[in-house]
Short mmCIF file of C-alpha atoms and ligand atoms in Angstrom, two decimals:
data_model
loop_
_atom_site.label_atom_id
_atom_site.label_comp_id
_atom_site.label_asym_id
_atom_site.label_seq_id
_atom_site.Cartn_x
_atom_site.Cartn_y
_atom_site.Cartn_z
CA MET A 199 0.42 -0.11 -0.06
CA TYR A 200 1.06 3.06 -1.04
CA LYS A 201 0.26 6.78 1.04
CA SER A 202 -0.72 7.97 -2.72
CA GLU A 203 -4.12 6.82 -4.16
CA TYR A 204 -2.70 7.19 -7.31
CA LEU A 205 0.31 4.95 -6.57
CA ASN A 206 -1.95 2.60 -5.43
CA LYS A 207 -4.62 2.72 -8.62
CA ILE A 208 -1.94 2.40 -10.83
CA MET A 209 -0.34 -0.53 -8.84
CA ASN A 210 -3.84 -2.96 -8.16
CA GLU A 211 -4.58 -2.07 -12.00
CA VAL A 212 -1.26 -3.69 -13.21
CA LYS A 213 -1.25 -6.83 -10.59
CA LEU A 214 -5.33 -7.06 -11.90
CA LYS A 215 -4.35 -6.62 -15.59
CA TYR A 216 -1.79 -8.76 -15.58
CA ALA A 217 -1.91 -11.48 -13.16
CA GLU A 218 0.74 -13.77 -13.91
CA GLN A 219 3.14 -11.31 -14.65
CA LYS A 220 5.00 -11.49 -11.11
CA GLU A 221 8.85 -10.36 -12.40
CA PHE A 222 7.15 -7.21 -14.40
CA ILE A 223 4.28 -6.50 -11.27
CA ASN A 224 8.19 -6.77 -8.83
CA ALA A 225 9.72 -4.21 -11.29
CA VAL A 226 6.59 -1.82 -11.17
CA GLU A 227 6.21 -2.72 -7.59
CA GLU A 228 9.94 -1.37 -7.00
CA PHE A 229 9.58 1.92 -9.06
CA LEU A 230 6.19 3.25 -8.07
CA ASP A 231 7.74 3.09 -4.20
CA SER A 232 10.62 5.85 -5.97
CA MET A 233 7.47 7.66 -7.09
CA GLU A 234 5.84 8.21 -3.45
CA PHE A 235 8.82 10.85 -3.13
CA ILE A 236 7.19 12.88 -6.33
CA VAL A 237 3.98 12.53 -6.89
CA GLU A 238 2.37 14.24 -4.10
CA GLU A 239 4.47 17.78 -4.74
CA ASP A 240 4.31 17.39 -9.22
CA LYS A 241 -0.14 17.03 -9.31
CA ASP A 242 1.23 17.15 -13.14
CA ILE A 243 2.01 13.43 -12.96
CA GLU A 244 -1.28 12.22 -12.53
CA ARG A 245 -2.71 14.69 -14.88
CA TYR A 246 -1.64 13.97 -18.16
CA GLY A 247 -1.53 10.17 -17.35
CA ILE A 248 2.72 9.70 -16.93
CA LEU A 249 2.92 6.69 -15.03
CA GLU A 250 -0.46 5.30 -16.51
CA ARG A 251 0.89 5.46 -19.63
CA LEU A 252 4.31 4.72 -18.44
CA VAL A 253 3.31 1.05 -17.36
CA VAL A 254 1.78 0.10 -20.83
CA PRO A 255 4.35 -0.85 -23.48
CA GLU A 256 3.85 0.87 -26.83
CA ARG A 257 4.31 -1.76 -28.91
CA VAL A 258 4.64 -5.55 -28.45
CA PHE A 259 5.56 -7.96 -31.00
CA GLN A 260 5.19 -11.56 -30.33
CA PHE A 261 5.26 -14.36 -33.79
CA ARG A 262 6.31 -18.16 -34.17
CA VAL A 263 9.95 -19.01 -34.97
CA PRO A 264 10.31 -22.27 -37.06
CA TRP A 265 13.54 -23.59 -37.95
CA VAL A 266 15.25 -27.06 -39.00
CA ASP A 267 17.10 -28.97 -36.56
CA ASP A 268 20.39 -31.20 -37.74
CA ASN A 269 18.11 -34.23 -37.80
CA GLY A 270 16.09 -32.23 -40.44
CA LYS A 271 13.25 -32.25 -38.02
CA VAL A 272 10.57 -28.82 -37.44
CA GLN A 273 11.01 -26.68 -33.99
CA VAL A 274 9.28 -23.85 -33.24
CA ASN A 275 10.03 -21.33 -30.64
CA THR A 276 8.33 -18.15 -29.75
CA GLY A 277 9.92 -14.73 -30.72
CA TYR A 278 9.49 -11.14 -29.09
CA ARG A 279 10.23 -7.31 -29.07
CA ILE A 280 8.71 -5.57 -26.73
CA GLN A 281 8.88 -2.04 -27.75
CA PHE A 282 8.29 -0.26 -24.46
CA ASN A 283 8.20 3.52 -25.04
CA SER A 284 10.06 5.51 -26.92
CA ALA A 285 10.04 9.17 -25.19
CA ILE A 286 13.55 9.77 -25.33
CA GLY A 287 15.05 7.84 -28.12
CA PRO A 288 14.91 5.27 -30.76
CA TYR A 289 13.73 1.75 -28.40
CA LYS A 290 17.20 -0.14 -27.47
CA GLY A 291 17.69 -3.07 -25.47
CA GLY A 292 18.86 -6.67 -25.59
CA MET A 293 17.74 -9.64 -27.38
CA ARG A 294 17.93 -12.93 -25.18
CA PHE A 295 18.01 -15.64 -25.63
CA HIS A 296 16.42 -18.61 -22.75
CA PRO A 297 14.18 -21.28 -22.55
CA SER A 298 12.49 -18.90 -19.41
CA VAL A 299 11.90 -16.41 -21.91
CA ASN A 300 8.43 -15.54 -21.95
CA LEU A 301 5.87 -12.09 -21.85
CA SER A 302 6.54 -11.26 -18.00
CA ILE A 303 10.30 -11.19 -17.96
CA LEU A 304 10.76 -9.12 -21.92
CA LYS A 305 8.62 -6.50 -19.84
CA PHE A 306 10.20 -6.51 -16.47
CA LEU A 307 13.83 -6.11 -18.60
CA ALA A 308 11.90 -3.43 -21.37
CA PHE A 309 10.25 -1.21 -18.17
CA GLU A 310 13.64 -1.31 -16.34
CA GLN A 311 15.38 -0.56 -19.34
CA THR A 312 13.56 2.78 -20.37
CA PHE A 313 15.18 4.12 -17.17
CA LYS A 314 18.50 2.46 -17.50
CA ASN A 315 19.06 3.97 -21.08
CA SER A 316 17.46 7.49 -19.49
CA LEU A 317 20.06 7.57 -17.11
CA THR A 318 23.24 7.04 -19.67
CA GLY A 319 21.87 10.77 -20.74
CA LEU A 320 22.09 9.15 -24.52
CA PRO A 321 18.81 9.30 -26.54
CA MET A 322 17.30 5.98 -26.16
CA GLY A 323 14.04 4.99 -25.61
CA GLY A 324 13.36 1.48 -24.03
CA GLY A 325 12.54 -2.09 -24.93
CA LYS A 326 13.60 -5.70 -25.01
CA GLY A 327 12.94 -9.25 -27.44
CA GLY A 328 13.94 -12.09 -27.38
CA ALA A 329 12.84 -16.50 -27.58
CA ASP A 330 12.51 -18.97 -25.74
CA PHE A 331 15.46 -20.51 -27.63
CA ASP A 332 17.74 -22.67 -26.01
CA PRO A 333 21.18 -21.60 -27.84
CA ARG A 334 23.30 -23.79 -25.95
CA GLY A 335 23.85 -27.39 -26.67
CA LYS A 336 22.97 -26.17 -30.58
CA SER A 337 25.71 -26.60 -34.15
CA ASP A 338 26.55 -23.19 -35.40
CA GLY A 339 23.90 -23.96 -38.33
CA GLU A 340 20.75 -24.78 -35.97
CA ILE A 341 22.31 -21.35 -34.65
CA MET A 342 22.11 -19.36 -37.78
CA ARG A 343 19.01 -21.20 -39.01
CA PHE A 344 17.18 -19.37 -35.65
CA CYS A 345 18.72 -16.28 -35.74
CA GLN A 346 17.57 -16.17 -39.69
CA SER A 347 14.17 -17.42 -39.27
CA PHE A 348 13.86 -14.73 -35.85
CA MET A 349 14.97 -11.68 -37.61
CA ALA A 350 12.82 -12.75 -40.63
CA GLU A 351 9.72 -11.68 -39.25
CA LEU A 352 11.07 -8.48 -36.83
CA TYR A 353 12.93 -7.26 -39.29
CA HIS A 354 10.07 -4.90 -40.86
CA PHE A 355 9.40 -3.40 -37.59
CA LEU A 356 13.25 -2.12 -36.75
CA GLY A 357 15.83 0.30 -38.23
CA PRO A 358 18.43 2.75 -36.99
CA ASP A 359 16.44 5.59 -35.51
CA THR A 360 13.12 3.10 -34.53
CA ASP A 361 14.22 -0.62 -32.74
CA VAL A 362 18.08 -1.01 -32.35
CA PRO A 363 18.70 -4.60 -30.71
CA ALA A 364 22.05 -5.66 -29.20
CA GLY A 365 22.45 -9.22 -27.16
CA ASP A 366 21.82 -10.09 -23.52
CA LEU A 367 22.00 -13.54 -22.06
CA GLY A 368 22.01 -16.30 -24.72
CA VAL A 369 22.81 -13.50 -26.95
CA GLY A 370 26.22 -12.49 -27.99
CA ALA A 371 28.78 -11.69 -30.50
CA ARG A 372 27.44 -14.69 -32.87
CA GLU A 373 24.17 -14.46 -32.20
CA VAL A 374 24.35 -10.72 -32.81
CA GLY A 375 25.96 -11.35 -36.56
CA TYR A 376 23.77 -13.96 -37.83
CA MET A 377 20.78 -11.79 -36.96
CA TYR A 378 22.35 -9.04 -38.30
CA GLY A 379 23.80 -10.10 -41.53
CA MET A 380 19.57 -11.56 -42.39
CA TYR A 381 18.42 -8.21 -41.29
CA LYS A 382 20.45 -6.36 -44.13
CA LYS A 383 19.51 -8.09 -46.26
CA LEU A 384 16.19 -8.41 -45.96
CA LYS A 385 15.82 -4.35 -45.85
CA HIS A 386 18.23 -3.73 -48.03
CA GLU A 387 20.36 -1.36 -45.77
CA ASN A 388 23.53 -1.19 -43.66
CA THR A 389 23.19 1.52 -41.45
CA GLY A 390 24.07 -0.67 -38.07
CA THR A 391 20.45 -1.44 -36.90
CA PHE A 392 21.95 -3.21 -33.94
CA THR A 393 24.50 -2.68 -31.05
CA GLY A 394 27.19 -5.44 -29.89
CA LYS A 395 27.99 -6.34 -33.25
CA GLY A 396 31.69 -7.18 -34.35
CA MET A 397 34.50 -5.00 -35.07
CA SER A 398 34.89 -5.87 -38.76
CA PHE A 399 31.39 -4.54 -39.58
CA GLY A 400 30.50 -1.41 -37.75
CA GLY A 401 31.04 -2.67 -33.91
CA SER A 402 32.71 -0.89 -30.89
CA LYS A 403 35.24 -1.35 -28.98
CA VAL A 404 35.06 -1.95 -25.61
CA ARG A 405 31.53 -2.73 -26.23
CA PRO A 406 32.06 -6.50 -25.36
CA GLU A 407 34.40 -5.24 -21.69
CA ALA A 408 31.59 -2.38 -21.09
CA THR A 409 28.78 -4.24 -18.59
CA GLY A 410 31.53 -5.85 -16.39
CA TYR A 411 33.91 -2.71 -16.56
CA GLY A 412 31.08 -0.03 -15.96
CA LEU A 413 29.59 -1.92 -12.98
CA LEU A 414 33.69 -1.76 -11.77
CA TYR A 415 33.38 2.34 -12.63
CA PHE A 416 30.49 2.55 -10.34
CA VAL A 417 31.04 0.92 -7.58
CA ASP A 418 34.87 2.66 -7.52
CA GLU A 419 32.24 5.52 -7.19
CA MET A 420 30.54 4.34 -4.75
CA LEU A 421 33.11 3.35 -2.35
CA ALA A 422 34.78 7.32 -3.20
CA THR A 423 31.84 8.79 -1.96
CA TYR A 424 30.30 6.14 1.00
CA LYS A 425 33.95 5.29 1.76
CA ASN A 426 36.68 7.40 1.21
CA GLU A 427 38.04 4.11 -0.18
CA ASN A 428 39.32 2.23 -3.41
CA PHE A 429 39.32 -1.08 -4.33
CA VAL A 430 42.48 -2.05 -2.92
CA GLY A 431 42.44 -5.00 -1.04
CA LYS A 432 38.80 -4.85 -1.29
CA LYS A 433 37.39 -8.78 -0.89
CA VAL A 434 34.91 -9.39 -4.06
CA ILE A 435 32.00 -12.06 -4.89
CA ILE A 436 30.62 -11.51 -8.31
CA SER A 437 28.16 -14.76 -9.01
CA GLY A 438 27.83 -15.98 -12.90
CA LEU A 439 30.60 -16.53 -15.56
CA GLY A 440 29.06 -14.90 -18.42
CA LYS A 441 30.63 -12.13 -19.73
CA VAL A 442 29.61 -9.08 -17.48
CA ALA A 443 30.36 -11.25 -14.64
CA LYS A 444 34.44 -11.69 -16.49
CA TYR A 445 34.90 -8.34 -17.18
CA ALA A 446 34.39 -7.63 -13.48
CA ALA A 447 36.56 -9.89 -12.33
CA VAL A 448 38.92 -8.52 -14.69
CA LYS A 449 38.40 -5.18 -13.61
CA ALA A 450 37.87 -6.14 -10.30
CA LYS A 451 41.57 -7.49 -10.16
CA GLU A 452 43.32 -4.23 -12.27
CA LEU A 453 41.85 -2.00 -9.85
CA GLY A 454 43.86 -3.89 -6.85
CA ALA A 455 40.66 -5.89 -5.46
CA VAL A 456 40.78 -9.47 -4.45
CA VAL A 457 37.42 -11.50 -6.15
CA VAL A 458 37.36 -14.36 -3.43
CA ALA A 459 34.40 -16.68 -5.09
CA MET A 460 32.58 -16.90 -8.55
CA SER A 461 29.70 -19.39 -9.78
CA ASP A 462 27.89 -20.49 -12.47
CA THR A 463 24.64 -22.58 -12.83
CA THR A 464 26.08 -25.68 -11.65
CA GLY A 465 27.75 -24.05 -8.13
CA TRP A 466 30.81 -21.61 -6.86
CA ILE A 467 34.15 -21.58 -6.46
CA SER A 468 36.30 -19.56 -3.96
CA ASN A 469 39.80 -19.04 -2.33
CA PRO A 470 40.08 -16.72 0.35
CA GLU A 471 43.60 -15.70 -1.29
CA GLY A 472 42.13 -14.54 -4.51
CA LEU A 473 41.42 -16.58 -7.72
CA ASN A 474 43.09 -16.55 -10.77
CA VAL A 475 40.93 -14.74 -12.72
CA ASP A 476 43.42 -14.48 -15.85
CA PHE A 477 42.57 -18.34 -16.51
CA ILE A 478 38.66 -17.54 -15.23
CA ALA A 479 38.47 -14.40 -18.04
CA SER A 480 40.14 -16.94 -20.84
CA LEU A 481 37.95 -19.40 -19.97
CA ASP A 482 35.16 -20.23 -22.68
CA ASP A 483 32.16 -21.73 -21.79
CA LYS A 484 31.58 -23.76 -24.73
CA ASN A 485 33.96 -26.30 -23.49
CA GLY A 486 32.27 -27.07 -20.19
CA LYS A 487 30.79 -25.22 -17.32
CA CYS A 488 33.61 -22.84 -16.11
CA THR A 489 33.64 -23.63 -12.66
CA LYS A 490 34.06 -27.15 -13.52
CA GLN A 491 37.29 -26.28 -16.02
CA TYR A 492 38.37 -23.83 -12.78
CA LEU A 493 38.29 -27.18 -10.62
CA ASP A 494 39.94 -29.19 -13.23
CA LYS A 495 42.72 -27.19 -13.30
CA TYR A 496 42.58 -25.63 -9.35
CA PRO A 497 41.44 -29.62 -8.10
CA ASN A 498 42.17 -27.72 -3.72
CA THR A 499 39.35 -24.42 -4.42
CA PHE A 500 37.06 -24.19 -2.00
CA HIS A 501 33.59 -25.38 -3.71
CA GLY A 502 30.33 -26.46 -3.96
CA SER A 503 27.43 -27.25 -5.97
CA ASN A 504 24.42 -24.71 -4.91
CA PRO A 505 24.83 -21.26 -6.53
CA HIS A 506 22.99 -20.03 -3.79
CA GLU A 507 25.80 -20.99 -1.63
CA ILE A 508 28.35 -18.45 -2.22
CA TRP A 509 26.81 -15.20 -0.53
CA LYS A 510 27.66 -17.21 2.34
CA VAL A 511 31.58 -16.65 1.47
CA PRO A 512 32.54 -13.27 3.29
CA CYS A 513 33.19 -10.40 1.48
CA ASP A 514 33.39 -6.46 1.32
CA ILE A 515 31.15 -5.95 -1.74
CA ALA A 516 29.25 -8.70 -3.34
CA LEU A 517 28.74 -8.02 -7.03
CA PRO A 518 25.53 -10.27 -8.67
CA CYS A 519 26.60 -10.94 -12.11
CA ALA A 520 24.11 -14.03 -13.47
CA THR A 521 20.02 -12.95 -13.51
CA GLN A 522 16.75 -11.95 -11.82
CA ASN A 523 16.69 -13.18 -8.33
CA GLU A 524 19.46 -14.89 -7.93
CA ILE A 525 19.82 -13.10 -3.83
CA ASN A 526 16.60 -13.65 -2.41
CA LEU A 527 16.63 -12.86 1.79
CA ASP A 528 17.79 -15.46 3.31
CA ASP A 529 21.43 -14.85 1.06
CA ALA A 530 21.00 -10.88 2.09
CA LYS A 531 21.14 -12.15 5.80
CA GLN A 532 24.06 -14.45 5.11
CA LEU A 533 26.10 -11.25 3.47
CA VAL A 534 25.24 -8.89 6.30
CA LYS A 535 25.84 -11.47 8.83
CA ASN A 536 29.76 -11.80 7.02
CA GLY A 537 30.06 -8.52 7.25
CA CYS A 538 29.34 -7.39 3.39
CA TYR A 539 28.90 -3.88 3.57
CA MET A 540 28.40 -2.99 -0.04
CA VAL A 541 25.88 -4.94 -3.07
CA ALA A 542 26.39 -3.56 -7.10
CA GLU A 543 24.00 -4.99 -9.71
CA GLY A 544 25.75 -6.20 -12.46
CA ALA A 545 22.81 -8.64 -14.16
CA ASN A 546 19.12 -7.37 -14.13
CA MET A 547 16.84 -7.24 -10.53
CA PRO A 548 19.30 -10.30 -9.24
CA THR A 549 18.21 -8.77 -6.02
CA GLU A 550 14.65 -9.87 -4.98
CA LEU A 551 12.90 -6.82 -3.42
CA GLU A 552 12.19 -8.03 -0.11
CA ALA A 553 16.76 -8.92 0.17
CA VAL A 554 17.53 -5.05 -1.24
CA HIS A 555 14.89 -3.88 2.14
CA TYR A 556 16.86 -6.02 4.29
CA LEU A 557 20.13 -5.18 2.95
CA GLU A 558 19.62 -1.54 2.87
CA ALA A 559 17.65 -1.32 6.58
CA ASN A 560 21.07 -2.83 8.04
CA GLY A 561 23.46 -0.19 6.61
CA VAL A 562 24.42 -2.40 2.92
CA ILE A 563 24.80 0.34 0.33
CA PHE A 564 22.86 -1.27 -2.64
CA ALA A 565 23.44 0.34 -6.44
CA PRO A 566 19.87 -1.43 -8.84
CA GLY A 567 21.23 -2.68 -11.81
CA LYS A 568 19.74 0.33 -14.10
CA ALA A 569 22.33 2.38 -12.55
CA SER A 570 25.53 0.43 -11.97
CA ASN A 571 24.73 -2.00 -15.03
CA ALA A 572 24.20 0.55 -17.77
CA GLY A 573 27.91 0.76 -19.39
CA GLY A 574 26.50 -2.06 -21.94
CA VAL A 575 24.27 -0.35 -23.11
CA ALA A 576 25.46 3.07 -22.88
CA VAL A 577 28.20 1.84 -24.74
CA SER A 578 25.33 0.36 -27.28
CA GLY A 579 24.79 4.42 -27.72
CA LEU A 580 28.31 5.32 -28.22
CA GLU A 581 28.08 2.18 -31.25
CA MET A 582 24.97 4.02 -32.55
CA CYS A 583 27.16 7.86 -32.82
CA GLN A 584 30.30 5.80 -33.92
CA ASN A 585 27.99 4.05 -37.11
CA ALA A 586 25.91 6.75 -37.76
CA MET A 587 28.81 9.13 -38.09
CA HIS A 588 30.46 6.71 -40.47
CA LEU A 589 33.74 6.17 -38.32
CA SER A 590 35.14 4.06 -34.87
CA TRP A 591 36.94 5.66 -32.05
CA THR A 592 39.91 3.98 -30.03
CA TYR A 593 39.55 1.57 -27.32
CA GLU A 594 40.67 4.68 -24.76
CA GLU A 595 38.51 7.07 -26.19
CA VAL A 596 35.08 4.98 -25.65
CA ASP A 597 36.63 2.99 -22.77
CA GLN A 598 37.09 7.14 -21.29
CA LYS A 599 33.55 8.57 -22.06
CA LEU A 600 32.04 5.00 -20.41
CA LYS A 601 34.02 5.76 -17.98
CA ASP A 602 32.51 9.55 -17.73
CA ILE A 603 29.16 8.21 -18.34
CA MET A 604 29.34 5.64 -15.11
CA LYS A 605 30.33 8.42 -12.91
CA ASN A 606 27.73 10.51 -14.22
CA ILE A 607 25.17 8.31 -13.88
CA PHE A 608 26.32 7.38 -9.90
CA LYS A 609 26.65 11.36 -9.84
CA MET A 610 23.18 12.27 -10.56
CA SER A 611 21.69 9.23 -8.82
CA TYR A 612 23.41 9.86 -5.39
CA GLU A 613 22.42 13.98 -5.83
CA THR A 614 18.60 13.19 -6.27
CA ALA A 615 18.70 10.21 -3.80
CA SER A 616 20.45 13.13 -0.93
CA LYS A 617 18.01 15.28 -2.85
CA TYR A 618 14.68 13.27 -1.08
CA GLY A 619 16.15 12.94 2.66
CA ASN A 620 18.47 9.22 1.32
CA PRO A 621 21.71 9.73 -0.05
CA GLN A 622 22.48 6.13 0.26
CA ASN A 623 19.36 5.11 -1.72
CA LEU A 624 20.66 4.80 -4.89
CA SER A 625 17.41 2.69 -6.11
CA LEU A 626 15.39 6.27 -5.26
CA GLY A 627 17.50 8.43 -6.58
CA ALA A 628 18.42 5.87 -10.54
CA ASN A 629 14.21 5.39 -10.20
CA ILE A 630 13.45 9.85 -10.03
CA ALA A 631 15.88 10.83 -12.07
CA GLY A 632 15.99 8.15 -14.96
CA PHE A 633 12.30 9.10 -14.61
CA LEU A 634 12.41 12.90 -14.60
CA LYS A 635 13.56 13.05 -18.53
CA VAL A 636 11.47 10.44 -19.61
CA TYR A 637 8.54 12.01 -18.18
CA ASP A 638 9.55 15.26 -19.06
CA ALA A 639 9.65 14.23 -23.06
CA MET A 640 6.45 12.56 -23.04
CA LYS A 641 4.49 15.59 -21.16
CA ALA A 642 6.17 17.83 -24.29
CA GLN A 643 4.89 15.39 -26.89
CA GLY A 644 1.19 15.14 -25.83
CA ILE A 645 -1.03 12.10 -25.78
CA VAL A 646 0.21 10.06 -27.79
N1 LIG W 1667 21.20 -6.13 -22.61
C1 LIG W 1667 21.73 -5.39 -22.09
C2 LIG W 1667 21.18 -4.70 -20.85
O1 LIG W 1667 20.09 -4.99 -20.56
C3 LIG W 1667 22.59 -3.90 -22.87
C4 LIG W 1667 21.51 -3.66 -23.56
C5 LIG W 1667 22.38 -2.76 -25.01
O2 LIG W 1667 23.06 -3.15 -25.04
O3 LIG W 1667 21.20 -2.33 -25.77
O4 LIG W 1667 21.21 -3.37 -20.50
#
């Protein structure tokens, strides 16, 4: 229950209309918590129906994706693209290929993306898409045929100034390459309507590293501002062994931290003296699960098969970088008990709402993904910019811009949180700061 009648009305409608969309309901609820601070003081939000419109995607595509597997058998998946909000720029957001993909998960991701993209300061609206297709265990040919079929349907609705997809879980450089190849063929244009492309056809330097590096740049600002400290000697745990986690580990080490534990879906590994991050960065999960490959080389490493147990490893800073809902209330209690004082999300919504509340109530400084993992989409925005200008910036130039953007996102979130009386509440700061730009644009553009 909110104090504001307006917010109660919005939340009740969302819960009623989309009762089965749990992840989407959670994302809206978390966001409306912050709106409590501004809806009473600015009645235009209600007068212009801003929140009613914000919680409904502008457009949703759902389509059949038929393809033929290596045994000649016809397979069918469901594809989606959510064009959530275009108030401040073309729809922008990744594609997720994972068996768990459904409308609720993609709507939650696209909703969050709207505010994340706003925080980057670049002109990008919010979108997300994907399919309930599992790329794991598929041959290259199967992946290519799937991506081509997916794009044969979706290409109509994309464009460099309309909707620009990218990668997410299960979609990396290979999948982006196959999708972009088909898009280009069908559309007869080559303007870079995808980000995370290969370096030989318009990709940006630092894009692969951007989410992980950006997360570390963000936490560096947190340490400096709240603790007057830096990463040197800090014990860090990082869940996930995907691209985000690996590059977060590489940057953590570079900044002087000790990465004491990491995990994947089959379990966790830990070494209080620090894991071998260079070796981890070199692992390819095409060769099997990374924790297993690590244990094959370093059999004496502490380990376990339940990924949740990673949160029992004592640390100063925890960086959940795997997927949504990986830190629940019990995990949060473990972290607090062991002295963790900072949690920053590298994945999208990895911390359940009640866990966030517990962490914050116990003095842990928490950074929400829409702020701390915005580095990926920020460099995507820089990729769009380079494509539009037909040029390519150096690694150092892009890395510097990424640093500046992450610094600025932290500053905006921190200053906004401080303005509303709670400087440690970065969720509040990020939600309001991200919202205000979208709100301003929606108000200016009339009821559309
Ligand atoms: N999937 C990433 C995210 O969640 C990146 C999106 C993009 O680069 O468009 O922000």
